[in-house]
JSON list of C-alpha atoms and ligand atoms in Angstrom, two decimals:
[
{"chain": "A", "resi": 1, "resn": "UNK", "atom": "CA", "xyz": [29.76, 3.04, -2.63]},
{"chain": "A", "resi": 2, "resn": "UNK", "atom": "CA", "xyz": [27.30, 0.17, -2.23]},
{"chain": "A", "resi": 3, "resn": "UNK", "atom": "CA", "xyz": [25.51, 2.19, 0.40]},
{"chain": "A", "resi": 4, "resn": "UNK", "atom": "CA", "xyz": [25.12, 5.18, -1.92]},
{"chain": "A", "resi": 5, "resn": "UNK", "atom": "CA", "xyz": [23.74, 2.91, -4.64]},
{"chain": "A", "resi": 6, "resn": "UNK", "atom": "CA", "xyz": [21.24, 1.38, -2.25]},
{"chain": "A", "resi": 7, "resn": "UNK", "atom": "CA", "xyz": [20.09, 4.77, -1.03]},
{"chain": "A", "resi": 8, "resn": "UNK", "atom": "CA", "xyz": [19.56, 6.07, -4.57]},
{"chain": "A", "resi": 9, "resn": "UNK", "atom": "CA", "xyz": [17.77, 2.87, -5.57]},
{"chain": "A", "resi": 10, "resn": "UNK", "atom": "CA", "xyz": [15.43, 3.43, -2.66]},
{"chain": "A", "resi": 11, "resn": "UNK", "atom": "CA", "xyz": [14.56, 6.94, -3.82]},
{"chain": "A", "resi": 12, "resn": "UNK", "atom": "CA", "xyz": [14.00, 5.86, -7.39]},
{"chain": "A", "resi": 13, "resn": "UNK", "atom": "CA", "xyz": [11.82, 2.89, -6.46]},
{"chain": "A", "resi": 14, "resn": "UNK", "atom": "CA", "xyz": [9.83, 4.29, -3.55]},
{"chain": "A", "resi": 15, "resn": "UNK", "atom": "CA", "xyz": [6.46, 5.66, -4.61]},
{"chain": "A", "resi": 16, "resn": "UNK", "atom": "CA", "xyz": [6.27, 9.35, -3.90]},
{"chain": "A", "resi": 17, "resn": "UNK", "atom": "CA", "xyz": [3.43, 11.00, -2.05]},
{"chain": "A", "resi": 18, "resn": "UNK", "atom": "CA", "xyz": [1.26, 13.66, -3.65]},
{"chain": "A", "resi": 19, "resn": "UNK", "atom": "CA", "xyz": [-0.18, 16.33, -1.42]},
{"chain": "A", "resi": 20, "resn": "UNK", "atom": "CA", "xyz": [-3.21, 16.83, -3.66]},
{"chain": "A", "resi": 21, "resn": "UNK", "atom": "CA", "xyz": [-6.34, 17.56, -1.61]},
{"chain": "A", "resi": 22, "resn": "UNK", "atom": "CA", "xyz": [-9.73, 17.66, -3.37]},
{"chain": "A", "resi": 23, "resn": "UNK", "atom": "CA", "xyz": [-11.67, 20.92, -3.03]},
{"chain": "A", "resi": 24, "resn": "UNK", "atom": "CA", "xyz": [-14.95, 20.66, -1.13]},
{"chain": "A", "resi": 25, "resn": "UNK", "atom": "CA", "xyz": [-16.80, 21.09, -4.44]},
{"chain": "A", "resi": 26, "resn": "UNK", "atom": "CA", "xyz": [-14.74, 18.39, -6.21]},
{"chain": "A", "resi": 27, "resn": "UNK", "atom": "CA", "xyz": [-16.46, 15.59, -8.13]},
{"chain": "A", "resi": 28, "resn": "UNK", "atom": "CA", "xyz": [-15.04, 12.22, -9.16]},
{"chain": "A", "resi": 29, "resn": "UNK", "atom": "CA", "xyz": [-14.49, 13.66, -12.61]},
{"chain": "A", "resi": 30, "resn": "UNK", "atom": "CA", "xyz": [-12.75, 16.84, -11.46]},
{"chain": "A", "resi": 31, "resn": "UNK", "atom": "CA", "xyz": [-10.47, 14.88, -9.12]},
{"chain": "A", "resi": 32, "resn": "UNK", "atom": "CA", "xyz": [-9.61, 12.48, -11.92]},
{"chain": "A", "resi": 33, "resn": "UNK", "atom": "CA", "xyz": [-8.77, 15.34, -14.29]},
{"chain": "A", "resi": 34, "resn": "UNK", "atom": "CA", "xyz": [-6.65, 17.15, -11.72]},
{"chain": "A", "resi": 35, "resn": "UNK", "atom": "CA", "xyz": [-4.83, 14.25, -10.09]},
{"chain": "A", "resi": 36, "resn": "UNK", "atom": "CA", "xyz": [-4.90, 11.23, -12.39]},
{"chain": "A", "resi": 37, "resn": "UNK", "atom": "CA", "xyz": [-5.31, 12.17, -16.06]},
{"chain": "A", "resi": 38, "resn": "UNK", "atom": "CA", "xyz": [-1.65, 13.13, -16.49]},
{"chain": "A", "resi": 39, "resn": "UNK", "atom": "CA", "xyz": [-0.87, 9.41, -16.34]},
{"chain": "A", "resi": 40, "resn": "UNK", "atom": "CA", "xyz": [-4.22, 7.73, -17.07]},
{"chain": "A", "resi": 41, "resn": "UNK", "atom": "CA", "xyz": [-5.61, 8.49, -20.53]},
{"chain": "A", "resi": 42, "resn": "UNK", "atom": "CA", "xyz": [-8.07, 6.47, -22.63]},
{"chain": "A", "resi": 43, "resn": "UNK", "atom": "CA", "xyz": [-6.22, 3.59, -24.28]},
{"chain": "A", "resi": 44, "resn": "UNK", "atom": "CA", "xyz": [-8.11, 4.28, -27.52]},
{"chain": "A", "resi": 45, "resn": "UNK", "atom": "CA", "xyz": [-8.98, 7.93, -28.25]},
{"chain": "A", "resi": 46, "resn": "UNK", "atom": "CA", "xyz": [-12.03, 6.70, -30.17]},
{"chain": "A", "resi": 47, "resn": "UNK", "atom": "CA", "xyz": [-13.38, 5.17, -26.94]},
{"chain": "A", "resi": 48, "resn": "UNK", "atom": "CA", "xyz": [-12.78, 7.94, -24.38]},
{"chain": "A", "resi": 49, "resn": "UNK", "atom": "CA", "xyz": [-14.98, 6.31, -21.73]},
{"chain": "A", "resi": 50, "resn": "UNK", "atom": "CA", "xyz": [-12.52, 3.42, -21.26]},
{"chain": "A", "resi": 51, "resn": "UNK", "atom": "CA", "xyz": [-9.46, 4.46, -19.29]},
{"chain": "A", "resi": 52, "resn": "UNK", "atom": "CA", "xyz": [-8.78, 1.33, -17.23]},
{"chain": "A", "resi": 53, "resn": "UNK", "atom": "CA", "xyz": [-8.86, -2.34, -17.92]},
{"chain": "A", "resi": 54, "resn": "UNK", "atom": "CA", "xyz": [-9.25, -3.94, -14.51]},
{"chain": "A", "resi": 55, "resn": "UNK", "atom": "CA", "xyz": [-8.97, -7.53, -13.49]},
{"chain": "A", "resi": 56, "resn": "UNK", "atom": "CA", "xyz": [-12.43, -8.68, -12.43]},
{"chain": "A", "resi": 57, "resn": "UNK", "atom": "CA", "xyz": [-11.31, -9.11, -8.83]},
{"chain": "A", "resi": 58, "resn": "UNK", "atom": "CA", "xyz": [-10.00, -5.52, -8.75]},
{"chain": "A", "resi": 59, "resn": "UNK", "atom": "CA", "xyz": [-13.07, -3.83, -10.17]},
{"chain": "A", "resi": 60, "resn": "UNK", "atom": "CA", "xyz": [-14.29, -2.57, -6.82]},
{"chain": "A", "resi": 61, "resn": "UNK", "atom": "CA", "xyz": [-14.09, 0.47, -4.57]},
{"chain": "A", "resi": 62, "resn": "UNK", "atom": "CA", "xyz": [-11.88, -1.28, -2.04]},
{"chain": "A", "resi": 63, "resn": "UNK", "atom": "CA", "xyz": [-9.11, -2.01, -4.54]},
{"chain": "A", "resi": 64, "resn": "UNK", "atom": "CA", "xyz": [-9.21, 1.47, -6.11]},
{"chain": "A", "resi": 65, "resn": "UNK", "atom": "CA", "xyz": [-9.08, 3.13, -2.68]},
{"chain": "A", "resi": 66, "resn": "UNK", "atom": "CA", "xyz": [-6.12, 0.96, -1.73]},
{"chain": "A", "resi": 67, "resn": "UNK", "atom": "CA", "xyz": [-4.32, 1.84, -4.97]},
{"chain": "A", "resi": 68, "resn": "UNK", "atom": "CA", "xyz": [-4.96, 5.58, -4.70]},
{"chain": "A", "resi": 69, "resn": "UNK", "atom": "CA", "xyz": [-4.17, 5.96, -1.00]},
{"chain": "A", "resi": 70, "resn": "UNK", "atom": "CA", "xyz": [-1.30, 3.46, -0.98]},
{"chain": "A", "resi": 71, "resn": "UNK", "atom": "CA", "xyz": [0.24, 3.96, -4.43]},
{"chain": "A", "resi": 72, "resn": "UNK", "atom": "CA", "xyz": [2.70, 1.44, -5.82]},
{"chain": "A", "resi": 73, "resn": "UNK", "atom": "CA", "xyz": [6.18, 1.28, -7.20]},
{"chain": "A", "resi": 74, "resn": "UNK", "atom": "CA", "xyz": [5.04, 3.21, -10.27]},
{"chain": "A", "resi": 75, "resn": "UNK", "atom": "CA", "xyz": [2.14, 5.25, -8.95]},
{"chain": "A", "resi": 76, "resn": "UNK", "atom": "CA", "xyz": [2.30, 8.01, -6.33]},
{"chain": "A", "resi": 77, "resn": "UNK", "atom": "CA", "xyz": [0.06, 7.75, -3.30]},
{"chain": "A", "resi": 78, "resn": "UNK", "atom": "CA", "xyz": [-2.69, 10.26, -2.57]},
{"chain": "A", "resi": 79, "resn": "UNK", "atom": "CA", "xyz": [-3.34, 9.99, 1.17]},
{"chain": "A", "resi": 80, "resn": "UNK", "atom": "CA", "xyz": [-5.53, 13.11, 1.18]},
{"chain": "A", "resi": 81, "resn": "UNK", "atom": "CA", "xyz": [-8.18, 11.72, -1.13]},
{"chain": "A", "resi": 82, "resn": "UNK", "atom": "CA", "xyz": [-10.51, 10.19, 1.45]},
{"chain": "A", "resi": 83, "resn": "UNK", "atom": "CA", "xyz": [-14.15, 9.63, 2.48]},
{"chain": "A", "resi": 84, "resn": "UNK", "atom": "CA", "xyz": [-16.88, 10.76, 0.12]},
{"chain": "A", "resi": 85, "resn": "UNK", "atom": "CA", "xyz": [-14.29, 12.20, -2.32]},
{"chain": "A", "resi": 86, "resn": "UNK", "atom": "CA", "xyz": [-12.58, 8.81, -2.55]},
{"chain": "A", "resi": 87, "resn": "UNK", "atom": "CA", "xyz": [-15.98, 7.18, -3.14]},
{"chain": "A", "resi": 88, "resn": "UNK", "atom": "CA", "xyz": [-16.85, 9.60, -5.97]},
{"chain": "A", "resi": 89, "resn": "UNK", "atom": "CA", "xyz": [-13.43, 9.01, -7.53]},
{"chain": "A", "resi": 90, "resn": "UNK", "atom": "CA", "xyz": [-13.88, 5.22, -7.31]},
{"chain": "A", "resi": 91, "resn": "UNK", "atom": "CA", "xyz": [-17.27, 5.49, -9.01]},
{"chain": "A", "resi": 92, "resn": "UNK", "atom": "CA", "xyz": [-15.71, 7.58, -11.76]},
{"chain": "A", "resi": 93, "resn": "UNK", "atom": "CA", "xyz": [-12.89, 5.05, -12.24]},
{"chain": "A", "resi": 94, "resn": "UNK", "atom": "CA", "xyz": [-15.31, 2.08, -12.30]},
{"chain": "A", "resi": 95, "resn": "UNK", "atom": "CA", "xyz": [-17.55, 3.89, -14.81]},
{"chain": "A", "resi": 96, "resn": "UNK", "atom": "CA", "xyz": [-14.49, 4.35, -17.03]},
{"chain": "A", "resi": 97, "resn": "UNK", "atom": "CA", "xyz": [-13.22, 0.78, -16.83]},
{"chain": "A", "resi": 98, "resn": "UNK", "atom": "CA", "xyz": [-13.70, -2.47, -18.60]},
{"chain": "A", "resi": 99, "resn": "UNK", "atom": "CA", "xyz": [-13.15, -5.69, -16.68]},
{"chain": "A", "resi": 100, "resn": "UNK", "atom": "CA", "xyz": [-11.14, -8.62, -17.94]},
{"chain": "V", "resi": 1, "resn": "HEC", "atom": "C1", "xyz": [2.56, 9.62, -12.02]},
{"chain": "V", "resi": 1, "resn": "HEC", "atom": "C2", "xyz": [1.62, 8.79, -12.75]},
{"chain": "V", "resi": 1, "resn": "HEC", "atom": "C3", "xyz": [0.33, 8.36, -12.10]},
{"chain": "V", "resi": 1, "resn": "HEC", "atom": "C4", "xyz": [-0.62, 9.13, -11.49]},
{"chain": "V", "resi": 1, "resn": "HEC", "atom": "C5", "xyz": [-0.60, 10.63, -11.24]},
{"chain": "V", "resi": 1, "resn": "HEC", "atom": "C6", "xyz": [-1.71, 8.23, -11.13]},
{"chain": "V", "resi": 1, "resn": "HEC", "atom": "N1", "xyz": [-1.40, 6.96, -11.50]},
{"chain": "V", "resi": 1, "resn": "HEC", "atom": "FE1", "xyz": [-2.59, 5.33, -11.31]},
{"chain": "V", "resi": 1, "resn": "HEC", "atom": "N2", "xyz": [-1.12, 4.14, -12.05]},
{"chain": "V", "resi": 1, "resn": "HEC", "atom": "C7", "xyz": [0.07, 4.60, -12.58]},
{"chain": "V", "resi": 1, "resn": "HEC", "atom": "C8", "xyz": [0.81, 3.47, -13.12]},
{"chain": "V", "resi": 1, "resn": "HEC", "atom": "C9", "xyz": [2.17, 3.55, -13.79]},
{"chain": "V", "resi": 1, "resn": "HEC", "atom": "C10", "xyz": [0.00, 2.33, -12.89]},
{"chain": "V", "resi": 1, "resn": "HEC", "atom": "C11", "xyz": [0.31, 0.88, -13.30]},
{"chain": "V", "resi": 1, "resn": "HEC", "atom": "C12", "xyz": [1.26, 0.22, -12.40]},
{"chain": "V", "resi": 1, "resn": "HEC", "atom": "C13", "xyz": [0.62, -0.14, -11.11]},
{"chain": "V", "resi": 1, "resn": "HEC", "atom": "O1", "xyz": [-0.43, -0.81, -11.10]},
{"chain": "V", "resi": 1, "resn": "HEC", "atom": "O2", "xyz": [1.15, 0.28, -10.10]},
{"chain": "V", "resi": 1, "resn": "HEC", "atom": "C14", "xyz": [-1.19, 2.79, -12.20]},
{"chain": "V", "resi": 1, "resn": "HEC", "atom": "C15", "xyz": [-2.22, 1.96, -11.82]},
{"chain": "V", "resi": 1, "resn": "HEC", "atom": "C16", "xyz": [-3.48, 2.39, -11.39]},
{"chain": "V", "resi": 1, "resn": "HEC", "atom": "C17", "xyz": [-4.62, 1.55, -11.11]},
{"chain": "V", "resi": 1, "resn": "HEC", "atom": "C18", "xyz": [-4.62, 0.04, -11.22]},
{"chain": "V", "resi": 1, "resn": "HEC", "atom": "C19", "xyz": [-4.98, -0.41, -12.60]},
{"chain": "V", "resi": 1, "resn": "HEC", "atom": "C20", "xyz": [-5.04, -1.93, -12.68]},
{"chain": "V", "resi": 1, "resn": "HEC", "atom": "O3", "xyz": [-5.00, -2.42, -13.81]},
{"chain": "V", "resi": 1, "resn": "HEC", "atom": "O4", "xyz": [-5.13, -2.63, -11.66]},
{"chain": "V", "resi": 1, "resn": "HEC", "atom": "C21", "xyz": [-5.65, 2.35, -10.75]},
{"chain": "V", "resi": 1, "resn": "HEC", "atom": "C22", "xyz": [-7.07, 1.93, -10.39]},
{"chain": "V", "resi": 1, "resn": "HEC", "atom": "C23", "xyz": [-5.15, 3.71, -10.77]},
{"chain": "V", "resi": 1, "resn": "HEC", "atom": "N3", "xyz": [-3.83, 3.70, -11.16]},
{"chain": "V", "resi": 1, "resn": "HEC", "atom": "C24", "xyz": [-5.91, 4.81, -10.45]},
{"chain": "V", "resi": 1, "resn": "HEC", "atom": "C25", "xyz": [-5.38, 6.10, -10.35]},
{"chain": "V", "resi": 1, "resn": "HEC", "atom": "C26", "xyz": [-6.15, 7.22, -9.88]},
{"chain": "V", "resi": 1, "resn": "HEC", "atom": "C27", "xyz": [-7.64, 7.17, -9.50]},
{"chain": "V", "resi": 1, "resn": "HEC", "atom": "C28", "xyz": [-5.30, 8.29, -9.85]},
{"chain": "V", "resi": 1, "resn": "HEC", "atom": "C29", "xyz": [-5.58, 9.70, -9.39]},
{"chain": "V", "resi": 1, "resn": "HEC", "atom": "C30", "xyz": [-5.89, 9.89, -7.98]},
{"chain": "V", "resi": 1, "resn": "HEC", "atom": "C31", "xyz": [-4.00, 7.83, -10.36]},
{"chain": "V", "resi": 1, "resn": "HEC", "atom": "N4", "xyz": [-4.10, 6.50, -10.62]},
{"chain": "V", "resi": 1, "resn": "HEC", "atom": "C32", "xyz": [-2.87, 8.64, -10.51]},
{"chain": "V", "resi": 1, "resn": "HEC", "atom": "C33", "xyz": [0.51, 5.90, -12.62]},
{"chain": "V", "resi": 1, "resn": "HEC", "atom": "C34", "xyz": [-0.17, 6.99, -12.09]}
]
């Protein structure tokens, strides 16, 4: 019984992996719309250019890449967003963030 509960807890908590692969023509914006916008929407519809509010130390490409490729408890990971596509996506995210 305990074992079954632990196994189900693992599946509920473990971040899932998305197979999404950007097309060769994809831009930061198109990737964001296809892969991210279902969960990440502007906090205030009147200010559509602000989607994220990042801690100052996280407002960089390294952190965003880590988050996207590694996921978290709540966010799926996207291991197939890499290289120049990951860079364009990071730029898009940073251009749509405020820092705190
Ligand atoms: C299934 C929903 C979901 C999808 C799809 C998703 N995210 Fe997330 N994301 C979350 C949740 C929930 C959080 C907040 C919890 C956390 O930080 O893990 C988050 C956190 C983040 C953060 C950290 C924000 C901070 O304040 O530090 C970034 C950056 C981010 N997501 C970028 C993306 C990008 C880029 C994509 C598309 C490739 C994406 N997310 C797709 C659910 C999602």
